[in-house]
Amino acid sequence: ALHRAGPQSGRVCGREPPATRRGAAREPITSPQRRAQMRVSTPAAEGQALTLLEREDLLAQLDARWSQARDGPGQLVFIEGEAGIGKTTVLRAFAASVRAHAPVYWGACEAMETPRPLGALDDIAIDSGGKLVIPHDGSGERHRLFVAFVDLLAERPALAVLEDVHWADEATLDLLRYAGRRIARTRSLLVASF
């Protein structure tokens, strides 16, 4: 399911994403209806076309959110689904369609007993080409990193993906909360999957 976070939403559907458990409600964007044999083609890793079944509506909704965010204000969207259902594949297909005309920043949370704080932000720092620098000296400058992340999204319309936030460390959840409250200052789309 695809959900948009926001204070204006009044309904809660399903379990809440980690970043909103104690905060804003969320508005469901999709219905549980599914159409059979919908196909969306996207490049596969081996250079062959990959066909996504029953994902056309979700990709269209992501594209609509991207268009709205580009025009302002920016948006935070949650993608929810069971493990192995294809969230990553859909997000990769969507990112490929955006990458042609906007930067894409991708960070993944790892399923570790003790996840590295802000590990997903390390991935995004690599994608940023040096615009976002993560110090590993233990200085604890999280607030500066959070501000720098939002500033990166405010530079120009961009897509940022935080994948598998159900495995996120507390610092990454704090980043998601911080950015989510300020995403409207940007013209970017921040997507979190869980």
Short mmCIF file of C-alpha atoms in Angstrom, two decimals:
data_model
loop_
_atom_site.label_atom_id
_atom_site.label_comp_id
_atom_site.label_asym_id
_atom_site.label_seq_id
_atom_site.Cartn_x
_atom_site.Cartn_y
_atom_site.Cartn_z
CA ALA A 1 0.00 0.00 0.00
CA LEU A 2 1.12 3.55 -0.67
CA HIS A 3 0.54 6.16 2.04
CA ARG A 4 1.17 9.89 2.20
CA ALA A 5 2.09 11.31 5.57
CA GLY A 6 0.56 14.57 6.58
CA PRO A 7 -1.20 16.43 9.36
CA GLN A 8 -4.29 16.99 7.18
CA SER A 9 -5.03 13.30 6.89
CA GLY A 10 -7.61 11.97 9.28
CA ARG A 11 -7.72 8.22 8.67
CA VAL A 12 -5.28 5.54 9.64
CA CYS A 13 -5.18 2.35 7.60
CA GLY A 14 -3.23 -0.77 8.56
CA ARG A 15 -0.19 -0.61 10.80
CA GLU A 16 1.60 2.67 11.08
CA PRO A 17 5.06 3.22 9.64
CA PRO A 18 7.88 3.55 12.18
CA ALA A 19 8.29 7.30 11.72
CA THR A 20 4.65 8.06 12.51
CA ARG A 21 3.87 5.70 15.36
CA ARG A 22 3.74 8.57 17.82
CA GLY A 23 2.86 11.35 15.44
CA ALA A 24 0.87 12.32 12.40
CA ALA A 25 -1.86 10.16 10.99
CA ARG A 26 -1.59 9.08 7.40
CA GLU A 27 -3.92 9.04 4.46
CA PRO A 28 -4.27 5.88 2.38
CA ILE A 29 -3.55 6.49 -1.27
CA THR A 30 -4.35 3.12 -2.74
CA SER A 31 -7.25 0.78 -2.36
CA PRO A 32 -6.76 -2.96 -2.00
CA GLN A 33 -8.24 -3.54 -5.47
CA ARG A 34 -5.87 -5.18 -7.90
CA ARG A 35 -6.14 -5.58 -11.66
CA ALA A 36 -4.96 -8.82 -13.20
CA GLN A 37 -2.09 -8.93 -15.69
CA MET A 38 -1.12 -5.26 -15.62
CA ARG A 39 2.36 -4.92 -17.04
CA VAL A 40 4.98 -2.25 -16.75
CA SER A 41 8.34 -2.76 -18.44
CA THR A 42 11.59 -1.58 -16.92
CA PRO A 43 15.24 -2.36 -17.68
CA ALA A 44 16.55 -5.41 -15.80
CA ALA A 45 20.04 -5.71 -14.37
CA GLU A 46 21.15 -8.01 -17.18
CA GLY A 47 19.98 -5.57 -19.85
CA GLN A 48 16.78 -7.48 -20.58
CA ALA A 49 13.32 -6.01 -20.10
CA LEU A 50 11.72 -6.88 -16.78
CA THR A 51 7.94 -6.99 -16.66
CA LEU A 52 6.26 -5.92 -13.44
CA LEU A 53 2.86 -7.48 -13.00
CA GLU A 54 0.03 -5.66 -11.22
CA ARG A 55 2.16 -2.59 -10.44
CA GLU A 56 0.93 -0.10 -13.00
CA ASP A 57 -1.39 1.67 -10.54
CA LEU A 58 1.31 1.98 -7.89
CA LEU A 59 3.82 3.37 -10.39
CA ALA A 60 1.20 5.82 -11.67
CA GLN A 61 0.52 6.98 -8.11
CA LEU A 62 4.22 7.41 -7.40
CA ASP A 63 4.53 9.39 -10.63
CA ALA A 64 1.60 11.60 -9.58
CA ARG A 65 3.21 12.23 -6.17
CA TRP A 66 6.50 13.02 -7.93
CA SER A 67 4.76 15.58 -10.16
CA GLN A 68 3.04 17.18 -7.18
CA ALA A 69 6.26 17.31 -5.17
CA ARG A 70 8.19 18.83 -8.10
CA ASP A 71 5.62 21.61 -8.29
CA GLY A 72 5.83 22.03 -4.49
CA PRO A 73 5.50 21.43 -1.70
CA GLY A 74 7.67 18.35 -1.32
CA GLN A 75 6.11 15.14 -0.04
CA LEU A 76 6.83 12.14 2.15
CA VAL A 77 5.30 8.84 0.98
CA PHE A 78 5.39 5.44 2.68
CA ILE A 79 5.33 2.17 0.74
CA GLU A 80 4.09 -0.70 2.88
CA GLY A 81 4.09 -4.38 2.02
CA GLU A 82 5.10 -7.84 3.11
CA ALA A 83 8.65 -9.05 2.60
CA GLY A 84 9.27 -10.23 -0.95
CA ILE A 85 6.17 -8.62 -2.45
CA GLY A 86 8.23 -6.40 -4.76
CA LYS A 87 8.57 -3.02 -3.05
CA THR A 88 12.22 -2.69 -4.02
CA THR A 89 11.55 -3.68 -7.63
CA VAL A 90 8.77 -1.11 -7.94
CA LEU A 91 10.91 1.59 -6.34
CA ARG A 92 13.85 0.79 -8.62
CA ALA A 93 11.59 1.01 -11.68
CA PHE A 94 10.22 4.32 -10.47
CA ALA A 95 13.69 5.66 -9.67
CA ALA A 96 14.87 4.71 -13.17
CA SER A 97 12.06 6.81 -14.66
CA VAL A 98 12.98 9.82 -12.48
CA ARG A 99 16.77 9.55 -12.85
CA ALA A 100 16.67 10.87 -16.43
CA HIS A 101 15.77 14.39 -15.25
CA ALA A 102 16.43 14.57 -11.49
CA PRO A 103 18.88 13.26 -8.91
CA VAL A 104 17.97 10.05 -7.10
CA TYR A 105 19.34 9.39 -3.62
CA TRP A 106 18.95 5.83 -2.32
CA GLY A 107 19.64 4.60 1.20
CA ALA A 108 18.94 1.13 2.57
CA CYS A 109 18.56 0.01 6.16
CA GLU A 110 20.20 -3.30 6.99
CA ALA A 111 18.80 -6.23 8.97
CA MET A 112 21.53 -6.32 11.59
CA GLU A 113 21.40 -7.00 15.33
CA THR A 114 23.17 -3.68 15.86
CA PRO A 115 22.62 -1.50 12.79
CA ARG A 116 25.14 1.25 12.12
CA PRO A 117 23.59 4.61 13.06
CA LEU A 118 22.48 6.49 9.95
CA GLY A 119 23.75 3.70 7.69
CA ALA A 120 21.16 4.59 5.03
CA LEU A 121 22.51 8.14 5.02
CA ASP A 122 25.95 6.78 4.10
CA ASP A 123 24.43 5.37 0.91
CA ILE A 124 22.76 8.69 0.16
CA ALA A 125 26.04 10.53 0.75
CA ILE A 126 27.66 8.40 -1.96
CA ASP A 127 24.79 9.18 -4.37
CA SER A 128 25.13 12.90 -3.59
CA GLY A 129 28.57 13.12 -5.21
CA GLY A 130 30.12 14.84 -2.19
CA LYS A 131 27.28 17.27 -1.45
CA LEU A 132 26.46 15.35 1.75
CA VAL A 133 29.44 14.36 3.88
CA ILE A 134 29.05 11.96 6.80
CA PRO A 135 31.78 12.32 9.45
CA HIS A 136 32.69 9.02 11.11
CA ASP A 137 34.62 10.54 13.98
CA GLY A 138 31.87 10.04 16.56
CA SER A 139 31.28 13.77 16.83
CA GLY A 140 27.55 13.22 17.14
CA GLU A 141 26.61 16.05 14.82
CA ARG A 142 23.28 14.47 13.89
CA HIS A 143 21.39 17.75 13.72
CA ARG A 144 23.85 19.13 11.16
CA LEU A 145 23.50 15.94 9.10
CA PHE A 146 19.71 16.19 9.23
CA VAL A 147 19.84 19.82 8.10
CA ALA A 148 22.30 18.94 5.33
CA PHE A 149 20.00 16.13 4.12
CA VAL A 150 16.99 18.46 3.92
CA ASP A 151 19.16 21.12 2.25
CA LEU A 152 20.23 18.52 -0.34
CA LEU A 153 16.56 17.83 -1.11
CA ALA A 154 15.85 21.57 -1.26
CA GLU A 155 18.57 22.31 -3.86
CA ARG A 156 16.39 21.08 -6.71
CA PRO A 157 13.62 18.53 -7.18
CA ALA A 158 14.98 15.12 -6.25
CA LEU A 159 13.83 11.65 -5.27
CA ALA A 160 15.15 10.19 -2.02
CA VAL A 161 14.39 6.60 -1.03
CA LEU A 162 14.86 5.15 2.44
CA GLU A 163 14.40 1.43 1.94
CA ASP A 164 13.43 -1.10 4.62
CA VAL A 165 12.90 1.37 7.45
CA HIS A 166 11.49 -1.45 9.58
CA TRP A 167 15.17 -2.36 10.07
CA ALA A 168 16.27 1.23 10.73
CA ASP A 169 18.25 2.29 13.75
CA GLU A 170 16.81 5.00 16.00
CA ALA A 171 18.99 7.72 14.41
CA THR A 172 17.62 6.91 10.93
CA LEU A 173 14.07 7.02 12.29
CA ASP A 174 14.91 10.42 13.79
CA LEU A 175 16.17 11.53 10.36
CA LEU A 176 12.90 10.40 8.79
CA ARG A 177 10.89 12.30 11.43
CA TYR A 178 13.03 15.42 11.00
CA ALA A 179 12.91 15.38 7.19
CA GLY A 180 9.22 14.49 7.15
CA ARG A 181 8.34 17.60 9.15
CA ARG A 182 10.37 19.78 6.78
CA ILE A 183 9.83 18.12 3.39
CA ALA A 184 7.29 20.80 2.43
CA ARG A 185 10.19 23.28 2.25
CA THR A 186 11.52 21.33 -0.73
CA ARG A 187 10.23 20.28 -4.12
CA SER A 188 11.40 16.71 -3.62
CA LEU A 189 9.78 13.35 -2.96
CA LEU A 190 10.99 11.31 0.01
CA VAL A 191 9.83 7.68 -0.10
CA ALA A 192 10.22 5.27 2.80
CA SER A 193 9.47 1.58 2.40
CA PHE A 194 8.71 -0.91 5.14
#
